[in-house]
Short mmCIF file of N, CA and C in Angstrom, two decimals:
data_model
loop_
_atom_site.label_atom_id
_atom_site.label_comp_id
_atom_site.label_asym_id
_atom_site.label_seq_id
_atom_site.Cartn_x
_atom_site.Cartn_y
_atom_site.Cartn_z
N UNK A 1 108.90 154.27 -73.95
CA UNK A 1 107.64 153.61 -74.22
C UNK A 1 106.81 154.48 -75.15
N UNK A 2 106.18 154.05 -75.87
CA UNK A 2 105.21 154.18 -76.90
C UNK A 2 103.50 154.01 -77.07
N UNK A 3 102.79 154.91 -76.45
CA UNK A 3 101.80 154.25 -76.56
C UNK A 3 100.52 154.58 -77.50
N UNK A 4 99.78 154.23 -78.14
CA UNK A 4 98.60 154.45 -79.45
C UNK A 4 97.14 154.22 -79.12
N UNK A 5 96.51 154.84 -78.81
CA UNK A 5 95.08 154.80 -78.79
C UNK A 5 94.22 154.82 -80.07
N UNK A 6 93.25 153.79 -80.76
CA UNK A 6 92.97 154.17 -81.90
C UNK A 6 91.16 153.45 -82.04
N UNK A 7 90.65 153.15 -82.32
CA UNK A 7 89.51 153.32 -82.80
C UNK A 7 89.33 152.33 -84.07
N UNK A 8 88.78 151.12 -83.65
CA UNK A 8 88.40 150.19 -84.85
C UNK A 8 87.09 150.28 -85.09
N UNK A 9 87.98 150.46 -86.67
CA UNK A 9 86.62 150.88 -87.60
C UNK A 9 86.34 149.32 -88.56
N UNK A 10 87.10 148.62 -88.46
CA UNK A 10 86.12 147.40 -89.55
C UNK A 10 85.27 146.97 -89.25
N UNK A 11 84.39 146.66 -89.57
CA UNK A 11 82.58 145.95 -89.54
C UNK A 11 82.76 144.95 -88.41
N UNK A 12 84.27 144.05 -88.76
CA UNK A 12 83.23 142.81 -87.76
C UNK A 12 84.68 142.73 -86.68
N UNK A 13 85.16 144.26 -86.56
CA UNK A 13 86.38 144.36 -85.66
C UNK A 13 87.67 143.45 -85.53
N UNK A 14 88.18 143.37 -84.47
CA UNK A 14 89.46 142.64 -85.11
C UNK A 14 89.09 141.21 -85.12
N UNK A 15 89.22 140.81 -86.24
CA UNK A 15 88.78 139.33 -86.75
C UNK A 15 90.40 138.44 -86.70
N UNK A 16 90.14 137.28 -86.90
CA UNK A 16 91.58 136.60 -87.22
C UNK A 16 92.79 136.71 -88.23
N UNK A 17 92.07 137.11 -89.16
CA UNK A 17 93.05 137.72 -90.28
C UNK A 17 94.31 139.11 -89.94
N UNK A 18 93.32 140.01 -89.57
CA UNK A 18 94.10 141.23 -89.24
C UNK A 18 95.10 141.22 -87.68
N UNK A 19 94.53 140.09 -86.73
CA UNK A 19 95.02 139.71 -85.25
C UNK A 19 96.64 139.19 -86.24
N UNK A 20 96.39 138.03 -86.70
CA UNK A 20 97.48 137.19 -87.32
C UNK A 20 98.19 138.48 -87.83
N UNK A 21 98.29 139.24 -88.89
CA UNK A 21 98.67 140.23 -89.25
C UNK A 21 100.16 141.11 -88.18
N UNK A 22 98.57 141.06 -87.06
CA UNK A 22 99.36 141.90 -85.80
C UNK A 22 100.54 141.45 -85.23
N UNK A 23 100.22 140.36 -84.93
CA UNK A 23 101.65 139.25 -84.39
C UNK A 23 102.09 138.90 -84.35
N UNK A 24 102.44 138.59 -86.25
CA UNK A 24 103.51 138.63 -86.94
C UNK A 24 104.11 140.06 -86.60
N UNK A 25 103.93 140.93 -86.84
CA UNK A 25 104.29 142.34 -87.27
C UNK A 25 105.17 142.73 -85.60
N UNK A 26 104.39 142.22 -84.61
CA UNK A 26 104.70 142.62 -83.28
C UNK A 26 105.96 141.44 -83.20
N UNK A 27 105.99 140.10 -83.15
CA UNK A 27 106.92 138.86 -83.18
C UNK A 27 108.33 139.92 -83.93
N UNK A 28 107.91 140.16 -85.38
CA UNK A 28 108.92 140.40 -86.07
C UNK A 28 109.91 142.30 -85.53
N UNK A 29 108.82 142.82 -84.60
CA UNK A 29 109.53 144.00 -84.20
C UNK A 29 110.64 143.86 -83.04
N UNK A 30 110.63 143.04 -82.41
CA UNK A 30 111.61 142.20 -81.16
C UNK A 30 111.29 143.33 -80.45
N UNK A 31 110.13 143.93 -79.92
CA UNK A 31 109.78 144.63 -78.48
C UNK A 31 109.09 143.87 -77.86
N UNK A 32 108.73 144.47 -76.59
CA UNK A 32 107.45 143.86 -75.69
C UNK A 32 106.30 144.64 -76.18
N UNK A 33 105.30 144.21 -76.38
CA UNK A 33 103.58 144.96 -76.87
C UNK A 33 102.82 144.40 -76.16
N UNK A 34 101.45 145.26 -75.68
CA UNK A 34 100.68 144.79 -74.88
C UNK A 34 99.42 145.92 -75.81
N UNK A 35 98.92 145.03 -76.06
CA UNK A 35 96.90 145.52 -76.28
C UNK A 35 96.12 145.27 -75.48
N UNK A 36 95.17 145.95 -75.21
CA UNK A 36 93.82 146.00 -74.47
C UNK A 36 92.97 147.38 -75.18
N UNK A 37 91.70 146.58 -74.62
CA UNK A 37 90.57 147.64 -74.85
C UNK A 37 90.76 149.02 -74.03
N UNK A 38 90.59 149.71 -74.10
CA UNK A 38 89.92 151.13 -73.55
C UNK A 38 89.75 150.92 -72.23
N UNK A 39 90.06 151.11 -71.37
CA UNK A 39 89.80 150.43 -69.61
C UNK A 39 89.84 149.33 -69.19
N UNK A 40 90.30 148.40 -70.24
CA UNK A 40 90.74 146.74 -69.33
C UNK A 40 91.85 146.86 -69.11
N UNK A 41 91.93 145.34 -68.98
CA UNK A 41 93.72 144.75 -68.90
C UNK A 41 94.21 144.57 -70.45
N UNK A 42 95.32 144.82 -69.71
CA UNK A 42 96.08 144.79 -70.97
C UNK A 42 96.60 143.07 -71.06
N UNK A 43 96.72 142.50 -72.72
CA UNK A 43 97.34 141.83 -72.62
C UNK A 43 98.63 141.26 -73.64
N UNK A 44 99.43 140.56 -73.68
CA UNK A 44 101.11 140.13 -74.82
C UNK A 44 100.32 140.58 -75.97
N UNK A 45 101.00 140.90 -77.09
CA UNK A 45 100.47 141.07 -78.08
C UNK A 45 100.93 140.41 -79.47
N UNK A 46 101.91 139.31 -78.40
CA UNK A 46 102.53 138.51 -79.14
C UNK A 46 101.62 137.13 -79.48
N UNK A 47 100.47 137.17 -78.92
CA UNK A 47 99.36 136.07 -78.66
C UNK A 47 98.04 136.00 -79.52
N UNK A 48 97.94 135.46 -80.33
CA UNK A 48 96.76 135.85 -81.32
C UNK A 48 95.38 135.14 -80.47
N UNK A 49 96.01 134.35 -79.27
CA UNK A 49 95.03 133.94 -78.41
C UNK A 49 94.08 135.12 -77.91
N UNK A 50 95.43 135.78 -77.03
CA UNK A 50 95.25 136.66 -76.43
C UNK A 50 94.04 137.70 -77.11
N UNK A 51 94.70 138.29 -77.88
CA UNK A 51 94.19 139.18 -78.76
C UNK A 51 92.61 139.05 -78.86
N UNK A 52 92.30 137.95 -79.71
CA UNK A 52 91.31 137.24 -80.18
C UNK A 52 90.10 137.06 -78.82
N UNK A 53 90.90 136.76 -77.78
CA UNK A 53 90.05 136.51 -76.63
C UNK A 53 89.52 137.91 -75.93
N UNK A 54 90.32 139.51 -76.29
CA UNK A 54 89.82 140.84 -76.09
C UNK A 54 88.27 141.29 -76.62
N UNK A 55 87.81 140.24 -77.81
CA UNK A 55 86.57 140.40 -78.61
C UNK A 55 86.64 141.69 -78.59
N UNK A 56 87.43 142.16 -79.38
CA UNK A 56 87.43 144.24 -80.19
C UNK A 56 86.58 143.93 -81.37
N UNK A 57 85.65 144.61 -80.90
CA UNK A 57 84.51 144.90 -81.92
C UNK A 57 84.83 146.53 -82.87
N UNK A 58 84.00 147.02 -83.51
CA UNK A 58 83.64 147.63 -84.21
C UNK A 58 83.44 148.84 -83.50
N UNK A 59 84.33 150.42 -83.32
CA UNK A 59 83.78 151.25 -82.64
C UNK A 59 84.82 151.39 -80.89
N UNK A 60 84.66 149.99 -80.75
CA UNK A 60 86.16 149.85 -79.39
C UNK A 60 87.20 150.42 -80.06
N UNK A 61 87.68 151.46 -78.78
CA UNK A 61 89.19 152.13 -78.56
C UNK A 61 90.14 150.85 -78.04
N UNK A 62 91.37 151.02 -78.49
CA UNK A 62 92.32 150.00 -78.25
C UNK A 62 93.41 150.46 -78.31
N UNK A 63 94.17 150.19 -76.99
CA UNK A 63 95.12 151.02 -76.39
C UNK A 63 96.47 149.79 -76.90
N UNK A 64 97.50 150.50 -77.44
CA UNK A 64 98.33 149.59 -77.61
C UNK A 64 99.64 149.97 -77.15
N UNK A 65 101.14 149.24 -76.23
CA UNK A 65 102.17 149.91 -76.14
C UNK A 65 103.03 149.41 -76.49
N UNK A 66 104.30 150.24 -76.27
CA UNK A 66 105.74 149.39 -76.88
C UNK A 66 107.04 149.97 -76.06
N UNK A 67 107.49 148.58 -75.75
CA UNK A 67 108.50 149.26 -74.85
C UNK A 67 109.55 148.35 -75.86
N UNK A 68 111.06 149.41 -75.50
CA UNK A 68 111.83 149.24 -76.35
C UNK A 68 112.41 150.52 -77.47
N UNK A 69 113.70 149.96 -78.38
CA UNK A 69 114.34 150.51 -79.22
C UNK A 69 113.19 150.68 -80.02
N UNK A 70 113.02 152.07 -80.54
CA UNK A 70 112.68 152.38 -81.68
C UNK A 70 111.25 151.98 -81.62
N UNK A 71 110.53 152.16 -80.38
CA UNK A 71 108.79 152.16 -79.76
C UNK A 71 108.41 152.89 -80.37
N UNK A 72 108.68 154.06 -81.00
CA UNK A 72 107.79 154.70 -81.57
C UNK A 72 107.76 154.09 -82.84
N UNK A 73 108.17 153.81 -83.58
CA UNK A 73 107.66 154.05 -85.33
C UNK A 73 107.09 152.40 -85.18
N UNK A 74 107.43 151.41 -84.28
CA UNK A 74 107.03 150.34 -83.97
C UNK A 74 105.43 150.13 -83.70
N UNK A 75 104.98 151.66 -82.67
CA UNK A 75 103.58 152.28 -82.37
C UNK A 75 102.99 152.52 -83.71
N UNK A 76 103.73 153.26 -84.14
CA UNK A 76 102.92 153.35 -85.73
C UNK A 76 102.47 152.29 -86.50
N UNK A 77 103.75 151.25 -86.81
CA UNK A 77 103.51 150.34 -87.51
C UNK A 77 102.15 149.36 -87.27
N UNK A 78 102.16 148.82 -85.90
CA UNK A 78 101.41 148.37 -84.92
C UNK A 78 99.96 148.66 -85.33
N UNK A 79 99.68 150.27 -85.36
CA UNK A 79 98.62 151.21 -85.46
C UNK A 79 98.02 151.51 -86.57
N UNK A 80 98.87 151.31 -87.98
CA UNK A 80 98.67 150.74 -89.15
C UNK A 80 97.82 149.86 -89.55
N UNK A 81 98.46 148.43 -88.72
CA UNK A 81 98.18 147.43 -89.21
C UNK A 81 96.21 147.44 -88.88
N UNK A 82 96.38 147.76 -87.76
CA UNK A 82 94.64 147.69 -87.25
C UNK A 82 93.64 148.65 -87.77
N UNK A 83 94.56 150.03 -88.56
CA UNK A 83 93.12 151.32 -88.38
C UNK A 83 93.23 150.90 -89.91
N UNK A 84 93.94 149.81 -90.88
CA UNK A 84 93.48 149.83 -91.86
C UNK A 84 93.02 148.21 -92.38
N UNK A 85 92.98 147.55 -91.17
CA UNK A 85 92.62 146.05 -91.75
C UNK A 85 91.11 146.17 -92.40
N UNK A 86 91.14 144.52 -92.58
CA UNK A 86 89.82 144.48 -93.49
C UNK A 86 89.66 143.19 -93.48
#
């Protein structure tokens, strides 16, 4: 397992654009992923519902994991996609 703690920095946090982004990226890695905020629940991260329904603002830590082949660079990728959306 793999897990990434990171810190969103875009203005109006994770918006729909960069979520969609995510779950493609997570869909297309064939692991299990789970996001949550900083002390919640975690939830699929295969779900742009899901996601979307966490309301990650601007400044929220967001814990992300990966279980599976090759979790780590998967963590990265994952971790990418969010500390540089826009």
């Amino acid at each position: 397992m793999a897990t990434r703690n990171l810190v969103i920095n875009d203005p109006v946090g994770i918006h729909a654009r960069p979520a969609a982004m995510f779950v493609q990226a997570v869909t297309a890695s064939g692991q299990t992923v789970t996001i949550a905020k900083e002390g919640g629940n975690a939830v699929p991260a295969g779900s742009i519902l899901s996601i979307m329904g966490l309301g990650i603002k601007q400044g929220d830590t967001v814990v992300i994991n990966v279980e599976g082949d090759n979790a780590e660079a998967v963590a990265d990728n994952l971790a990418n996609i969010l500390v540089n959306a826009e």
